[in-house]
Amino acid sequence: MSRKEMILAAFFYNPQGDHRLSWRHPNAPGQEIFDLAYYQKLVAEAERAKIDAVFIADHLGIWDNFESGVAHYANTRLEPITLVSALAAVTKHIGFMVTASTSYSEPYNIARTFASLDHISHGRIGWNVVTSALTEEARNFGLDGNIAHATRYDRAREFLDITKALWDSWEDGAVVIDKNTGYFADPQKVHYLNHQGDHFRVKGPLNVPRSPQGHPVIVQAGSSDAGKALAVAHADIQFAVIRSEQDGIAYRADMNERLARQGRSPDSFRLLPGILPVVASSQDEALDKQAALEALMIDRVSVDLLSSWAGVDLSAFPLDGPIPTLPDLESYDGWRTWLKLIQTESNKGLSIRQLARKIANTGSVPMVAGTARQIADQMEAWFVAGAADGFNLMFPLLPDDWVNFMRQVVPELQRRGLFRIEYDFGTLRDRLGLARPRNSFLA
Amino acid sequence: MSRKEMILAAFFYNPQGDHRLSWRHPNAPGQEIFDLAYYQKLVAEAERAKIDAVFIADHLGIWDNFESGVAHYANTRLEPITLVSALAAVTKHIGFMVTASTSYSEPYNIARTFASLDHISHGRIGWNVVTSALTEEARNFGLDGNIAHATRYDRAREFLDITKALWDSWEDGAVVIDKNTGYFADPQKVHYLNHQGDHFRVKGPLNVPRSPQGHPVIVQAGSSDAGKALAVAHADIQFAVIRSEQDGIAYRADMNERLARQGRSPDSFRLLPGILPVVASSQDEALDKQAALEALMIDRVSVDLLSSWAGVDLSAFPLDGPIPTLPDLESYDGWRTWLKLIQTESNKGLSIRQLARKIANTGSVPMVAGTARQIADQMEAWFVAGAADGFNLMFPLLPDDWVNFMRQVVPELQRRGLFRIEYDFGTLRDRLGLARPRNSFLA
């Protein structure tokens, strides 16, 4: 890759941090997670550090397939699109990658929302496209259980085809506002989709003009085969679960081949592995911090989480006994990334209790813990080796780990010439080195 | 009514003003309608005047049933929910009444969005519930034409039942965040809907805690029989088309009877007629202003608008000939308010061209034009007579008419003791004198 500087996205789903019970930490926020001011401070820290974007994950329900979720899990939060629009109004440079589901929304509504956000933010918006893998989500939208994995991805692909066409339905320059002639728009530059597909029928055009980025940046996070196919067809950025430098190099090579088959250059695509950065004055102190978070885990929650992700009710088995047979990955309609990780770990002779605590505590991506210099070393190694174009930073504890990273690791990366020291003018796409998409209605 | 001060909402759909071709006026905004800064200035004017709320209308498509719409109508704009969230971040007191459709969205998504907006704004949000009457909207959501009127309202009622239950699904105080015991929530205070109705199945609970207002303020604008029934069942405020003081008194009496049959007190309900205020140094100057706007109308657009609202393609008839037979109101699945108005006017011997210009130019609500004192006189008369609890101010031209009203009419109303001179603390509900709703899950 020719990029000299890495891309950094600062992630959260739980506003208390990515560790599943981080909300119990003495330094974690309390009721202020329902107040804009909390996020405004966090984002201001990231903007001072010249971070590319804040990345907000989402689910359309609470985690309650197993009873402990309601009592012990931090299940309530603000809705990300409203949150990001408010944050866009009080920031100038930082981008936002916001999650929305193709399974439980309509393309016209999503196209409109993101086009509008892109105008409001002057081109700082990305859409993290998800297909929603939780049965808890399905049950809030008229279903008994998940839509089949293949159907979800098929719908997602059609959804993105439509959304992009809606974003193109007013060409750049279509809105002329000629007060003398009475032409608000040039009708030659306004296009109809008349889309009729397996999942949707949409006439168009959109009622928002083409936005500063043409299309908001498209992010995709599923690394199943269907997920990779969707990414290659539609995404600018993939947020991936990568566990080592070698993994990352292999993953990137695979993606490059897939991109080539689609006629896309590797440079049209950015790979952002997730990492859990924990900054401390020494590696020991970093491990102590992690141990303090792990101590907050509740056995019941860890087993229920494992059950939920594995698609098997493990509470029916002895806690200190072996892991029972798990579902087949290829026919699993749940969250495959988690099942795959659990399958890998389940071959190591751990009991249900041990595996549950391990899985529940470590999260899906590798922890990178140590001094600012040690963390920068590891990030540099992955970046230089071509295992990553940058990172999605999934801090175990907020706001502490976030603030520490911004104040300690970012300056170290800047000293090494690996990260910008000032924002350039332009959109999020410009910053990421991604071309503004051509309009699909133009030959 | 015991209220001493009227309620004022400042309305817009077209960001250039409510006159259909106001965008052509020399003082109308240009491309800045796609920029947050334009709205921020408008809303700041209203907040300085201590206005209750900004009211934003919406449609889920462009107006293009007839060809002239694409060329001549101001069809593109920002999406109101994202716009309002951004505006909430840069204001402190003013409320927002935001339109969203029950026909082309899911209750879980809407409940979440409005609960989140209510948290972000510290209780300043209202939802203007619409059922979407345009065929242009239907065609962006998989349909060939409108959903039948009765079905739309039936769906809306069930949609609101679900949305309110979702807002109640976390009782006040359900989120305890007890770090020591590990209880994030009190499970006894978290409720499931398990709703199964004609239109929706929703399990719940929501993933946002109960919001500052309990339920965002519910606004309803349809004045058909089904619209009134929906308002009585669910709304706090009705935005109504009322053409005279007598109309308003009769309308209010009818609504009070309907409320009583539902077991509701008149004081739980606010009636806001729409008016088109045009402030000038004299009544003549106000009429000149209106004439200047009317001169911007394009014949083709006026006839096409009339066709669209009447549900008949009038371009097939001689422009200077009589109005043909119009659809029957009771079986009409389009926008009944407009058809009713057109039916009334069509008995006055006007040609198609004359009626088209009249309808297209005057809008659906009465113009109140004159000096600040004259406008205040008329508003005072309606308010004191019980024909209105306040007004939805639909300015023909933005930003001029908006700014003039805020700077000239509001001070006059304040001098008369008819409008607040400072915001009190509290939510939009508090300001409107509406009780915070009881939680439906509590006996």
PDB file of N, CA, C and O in Angstrom, chain B residues 348-383:
ATOM      1  N   LYS B 348     -67.761  27.828  -7.010  1.00  0.00           N
ATOM      2  CA  LYS B 348     -67.852  29.280  -7.103  1.00  0.00           C
ATOM      3  C   LYS B 348     -67.751  29.807  -8.537  1.00  0.00           C
ATOM      4  O   LYS B 348     -67.503  30.987  -8.765  1.00  0.00           O
ATOM      5  N   GLY B 349     -67.878  28.922  -9.526  1.00  0.00           N
ATOM      6  CA  GLY B 349     -67.907  29.350 -10.917  1.00  0.00           C
ATOM      7  C   GLY B 349     -66.556  29.706 -11.507  1.00  0.00           C
ATOM      8  O   GLY B 349     -66.468  30.377 -12.542  1.00  0.00           O
ATOM      9  N   LEU B 350     -65.464  29.300 -10.867  1.00  0.00           N
ATOM     10  CA  LEU B 350     -64.134  29.605 -11.404  1.00  0.00           C
ATOM     11  C   LEU B 350     -63.779  28.618 -12.514  1.00  0.00           C
ATOM     12  O   LEU B 350     -64.240  27.475 -12.526  1.00  0.00           O
ATOM     13  N   SER B 351     -62.903  29.079 -13.439  1.00  0.00           N
ATOM     14  CA  SER B 351     -62.346  28.166 -14.438  1.00  0.00           C
ATOM     15  C   SER B 351     -61.234  27.337 -13.779  1.00  0.00           C
ATOM     16  O   SER B 351     -60.804  27.640 -12.658  1.00  0.00           O
ATOM     17  N   ILE B 352     -60.770  26.321 -14.504  1.00  0.00           N
ATOM     18  CA  ILE B 352     -59.661  25.508 -13.984  1.00  0.00           C
ATOM     19  C   ILE B 352     -58.456  26.396 -13.689  1.00  0.00           C
ATOM     20  O   ILE B 352     -57.854  26.329 -12.620  1.00  0.00           O
ATOM     21  N   ARG B 353     -58.123  27.284 -14.653  1.00  0.00           N
ATOM     22  CA  ARG B 353     -56.948  28.152 -14.478  1.00  0.00           C
ATOM     23  C   ARG B 353     -57.100  29.032 -13.223  1.00  0.00           C
ATOM     24  O   ARG B 353     -56.179  29.137 -12.410  1.00  0.00           O
ATOM     25  N   GLN B 354     -58.305  29.623 -13.080  1.00  0.00           N
ATOM     26  CA  GLN B 354     -58.521  30.528 -11.933  1.00  0.00           C
ATOM     27  C   GLN B 354     -58.446  29.764 -10.605  1.00  0.00           C
ATOM     28  O   GLN B 354     -57.806  30.200  -9.653  1.00  0.00           O
ATOM     29  N   LEU B 355     -59.111  28.612 -10.579  1.00  0.00           N
ATOM     30  CA  LEU B 355     -59.090  27.834  -9.339  1.00  0.00           C
ATOM     31  C   LEU B 355     -57.675  27.342  -9.032  1.00  0.00           C
ATOM     32  O   LEU B 355     -57.230  27.371  -7.883  1.00  0.00           O
ATOM     33  N   ALA B 356     -56.975  26.930 -10.087  1.00  0.00           N
ATOM     34  CA  ALA B 356     -55.614  26.412  -9.893  1.00  0.00           C
ATOM     35  C   ALA B 356     -54.720  27.481  -9.280  1.00  0.00           C
ATOM     36  O   ALA B 356     -54.015  27.243  -8.298  1.00  0.00           O
ATOM     37  N   ARG B 357     -54.767  28.684  -9.857  1.00  0.00           N
ATOM     38  CA  ARG B 357     -53.911  29.758  -9.313  1.00  0.00           C
ATOM     39  C   ARG B 357     -54.335  30.080  -7.895  1.00  0.00           C
ATOM     40  O   ARG B 357     -53.498  30.323  -7.012  1.00  0.00           O
ATOM     41  N   LYS B 358     -55.648  30.098  -7.657  1.00  0.00           N
ATOM     42  CA  LYS B 358     -56.122  30.439  -6.317  1.00  0.00           C
ATOM     43  C   LYS B 358     -55.651  29.408  -5.288  1.00  0.00           C
ATOM     44  O   LYS B 358     -55.081  29.754  -4.254  1.00  0.00           O
ATOM     45  N   ILE B 359     -55.879  28.139  -5.628  1.00  0.00           N
ATOM     46  CA  ILE B 359     -55.509  27.064  -4.692  1.00  0.00           C
ATOM     47  C   ILE B 359     -53.984  27.015  -4.516  1.00  0.00           C
ATOM     48  O   ILE B 359     -53.471  26.922  -3.403  1.00  0.00           O
ATOM     49  N   ALA B 360     -53.280  27.089  -5.626  1.00  0.00           N
ATOM     50  CA  ALA B 360     -51.825  26.952  -5.559  1.00  0.00           C
ATOM     51  C   ALA B 360     -51.205  28.117  -4.796  1.00  0.00           C
ATOM     52  O   ALA B 360     -50.190  27.972  -4.128  1.00  0.00           O
ATOM     53  N   ASN B 361     -51.831  29.277  -4.890  1.00  0.00           N
ATOM     54  CA  ASN B 361     -51.263  30.455  -4.252  1.00  0.00           C
ATOM     55  C   ASN B 361     -51.643  30.616  -2.782  1.00  0.00           C
ATOM     56  O   ASN B 361     -50.854  31.131  -1.999  1.00  0.00           O
ATOM     57  N   THR B 362     -52.867  30.206  -2.440  1.00  0.00           N
ATOM     58  CA  THR B 362     -53.282  30.564  -1.088  1.00  0.00           C
ATOM     59  C   THR B 362     -52.906  29.530  -0.044  1.00  0.00           C
ATOM     60  O   THR B 362     -52.859  29.846   1.122  1.00  0.00           O
ATOM     61  N   GLY B 363     -52.655  28.327  -0.442  1.00  0.00           N
ATOM     62  CA  GLY B 363     -52.353  27.328   0.566  1.00  0.00           C
ATOM     63  C   GLY B 363     -53.611  26.896   1.281  1.00  0.00           C
ATOM     64  O   GLY B 363     -54.711  27.391   1.012  1.00  0.00           O
ATOM     65  N   SER B 364     -53.455  26.009   2.224  1.00  0.00           N
ATOM     66  CA  SER B 364     -54.607  25.360   2.840  1.00  0.00           C
ATOM     67  C   SER B 364     -55.133  26.111   4.050  1.00  0.00           C
ATOM     68  O   SER B 364     -56.213  25.817   4.538  1.00  0.00           O
ATOM     69  N   VAL B 365     -54.396  27.080   4.551  1.00  0.00           N
ATOM     70  CA  VAL B 365     -54.819  27.754   5.787  1.00  0.00           C
ATOM     71  C   VAL B 365     -54.928  29.251   5.548  1.00  0.00           C
ATOM     72  O   VAL B 365     -54.363  29.781   4.585  1.00  0.00           O
ATOM     73  N   PRO B 366     -55.652  29.965   6.382  1.00  0.00           N
ATOM     74  CA  PRO B 366     -55.877  31.391   6.122  1.00  0.00           C
ATOM     75  C   PRO B 366     -54.624  32.237   6.280  1.00  0.00           C
ATOM     76  O   PRO B 366     -53.810  32.018   7.173  1.00  0.00           O
ATOM     77  N   MET B 367     -54.509  33.227   5.392  1.00  0.00           N
ATOM     78  CA  MET B 367     -53.449  34.205   5.532  1.00  0.00           C
ATOM     79  C   MET B 367     -53.880  35.250   6.557  1.00  0.00           C
ATOM     80  O   MET B 367     -55.048  35.651   6.584  1.00  0.00           O
ATOM     81  N   VAL B 368     -52.971  35.663   7.408  1.00  0.00           N
ATOM     82  CA  VAL B 368     -53.241  36.741   8.347  1.00  0.00           C
ATOM     83  C   VAL B 368     -52.203  37.805   8.042  1.00  0.00           C
ATOM     84  O   VAL B 368     -51.034  37.678   8.423  1.00  0.00           O
ATOM     85  N   ALA B 369     -52.620  38.839   7.301  1.00  0.00           N
ATOM     86  CA  ALA B 369     -51.654  39.807   6.785  1.00  0.00           C
ATOM     87  C   ALA B 369     -51.963  41.187   7.340  1.00  0.00           C
ATOM     88  O   ALA B 369     -53.122  41.572   7.487  1.00  0.00           O
ATOM     89  N   GLY B 370     -50.918  41.934   7.659  1.00  0.00           N
ATOM     90  CA  GLY B 370     -51.123  43.294   8.134  1.00  0.00           C
ATOM     91  C   GLY B 370     -49.975  43.733   9.013  1.00  0.00           C
ATOM     92  O   GLY B 370     -48.877  43.167   8.968  1.00  0.00           O
ATOM     93  N   THR B 371     -50.252  44.742   9.814  1.00  0.00           N
ATOM     94  CA  THR B 371     -49.232  45.198  10.751  1.00  0.00           C
ATOM     95  C   THR B 371     -49.147  44.202  11.905  1.00  0.00           C
ATOM     96  O   THR B 371     -50.044  43.362  12.092  1.00  0.00           O
ATOM     97  N   ALA B 372     -48.095  44.323  12.671  1.00  0.00           N
ATOM     98  CA  ALA B 372     -47.934  43.437  13.828  1.00  0.00           C
ATOM     99  C   ALA B 372     -49.164  43.523  14.722  1.00  0.00           C
ATOM    100  O   ALA B 372     -49.652  42.509  15.237  1.00  0.00           O
ATOM    101  N   ARG B 373     -49.673  44.716  14.899  1.00  0.00           N
ATOM    102  CA  ARG B 373     -50.820  44.892  15.773  1.00  0.00           C
ATOM    103  C   ARG B 373     -52.072  44.212  15.210  1.00  0.00           C
ATOM    104  O   ARG B 373     -52.810  43.552  15.934  1.00  0.00           O
ATOM    105  N   GLN B 374     -52.270  44.374  13.886  1.00  0.00           N
ATOM    106  CA  GLN B 374     -53.435  43.731  13.255  1.00  0.00           C
ATOM    107  C   GLN B 374     -53.366  42.207  13.358  1.00  0.00           C
ATOM    108  O   GLN B 374     -54.367  41.544  13.631  1.00  0.00           O
ATOM    109  N   ILE B 375     -52.154  41.675  13.160  1.00  0.00           N
ATOM    110  CA  ILE B 375     -52.003  40.216  13.242  1.00  0.00           C
ATOM    111  C   ILE B 375     -52.248  39.753  14.678  1.00  0.00           C
ATOM    112  O   ILE B 375     -52.966  38.775  14.920  1.00  0.00           O
ATOM    113  N   ALA B 376     -51.683  40.495  15.615  1.00  0.00           N
ATOM    114  CA  ALA B 376     -51.888  40.135  17.029  1.00  0.00           C
ATOM    115  C   ALA B 376     -53.369  40.224  17.397  1.00  0.00           C
ATOM    116  O   ALA B 376     -53.876  39.389  18.154  1.00  0.00           O
ATOM    117  N   ASP B 377     -54.076  41.225  16.850  1.00  0.00           N
ATOM    118  CA  ASP B 377     -55.522  41.349  17.109  1.00  0.00           C
ATOM    119  C   ASP B 377     -56.263  40.074  16.717  1.00  0.00           C
ATOM    120  O   ASP B 377     -57.067  39.539  17.473  1.00  0.00           O
ATOM    121  N   GLN B 378     -55.955  39.621  15.499  1.00  0.00           N
ATOM    122  CA  GLN B 378     -56.688  38.452  15.006  1.00  0.00           C
ATOM    123  C   GLN B 378     -56.334  37.201  15.794  1.00  0.00           C
ATOM    124  O   GLN B 378     -57.213  36.393  16.139  1.00  0.00           O
ATOM    125  N   MET B 379     -55.044  37.039  16.122  1.00  0.00           N
ATOM    126  CA  MET B 379     -54.631  35.874  16.910  1.00  0.00           C
ATOM    127  C   MET B 379     -55.277  35.936  18.298  1.00  0.00           C
ATOM    128  O   MET B 379     -55.755  34.926  18.820  1.00  0.00           O
ATOM    129  N   GLU B 380     -55.300  37.122  18.872  1.00  0.00           N
ATOM    130  CA  GLU B 380     -55.898  37.285  20.201  1.00  0.00           C
ATOM    131  C   GLU B 380     -57.385  36.919  20.161  1.00  0.00           C
ATOM    132  O   GLU B 380     -57.886  36.223  21.062  1.00  0.00           O
ATOM    133  N   ALA B 381     -58.067  37.372  19.108  1.00  0.00           N
ATOM    134  CA  ALA B 381     -59.510  37.110  19.014  1.00  0.00           C
ATOM    135  C   ALA B 381     -59.785  35.606  18.989  1.00  0.00           C
ATOM    136  O   ALA B 381     -60.621  35.102  19.743  1.00  0.00           O
ATOM    137  N   TRP B 382     -59.066  34.875  18.146  1.00  0.00           N
ATOM    138  CA  TRP B 382     -59.258  33.424  18.061  1.00  0.00           C
ATOM    139  C   TRP B 382     -58.925  32.756  19.397  1.00  0.00           C
ATOM    140  O   TRP B 382     -59.640  31.869  19.859  1.00  0.00           O
ATOM    141  N   PHE B 383     -57.842  33.198  19.998  1.00  0.00           N
ATOM    142  CA  PHE B 383     -57.376  32.580  21.247  1.00  0.00           C
ATOM    143  C   PHE B 383     -58.372  32.818  22.366  1.00  0.00           C
ATOM    144  O   PHE B 383     -58.784  31.893  23.080  1.00  0.00           O
TER     145      PHE B 383
END
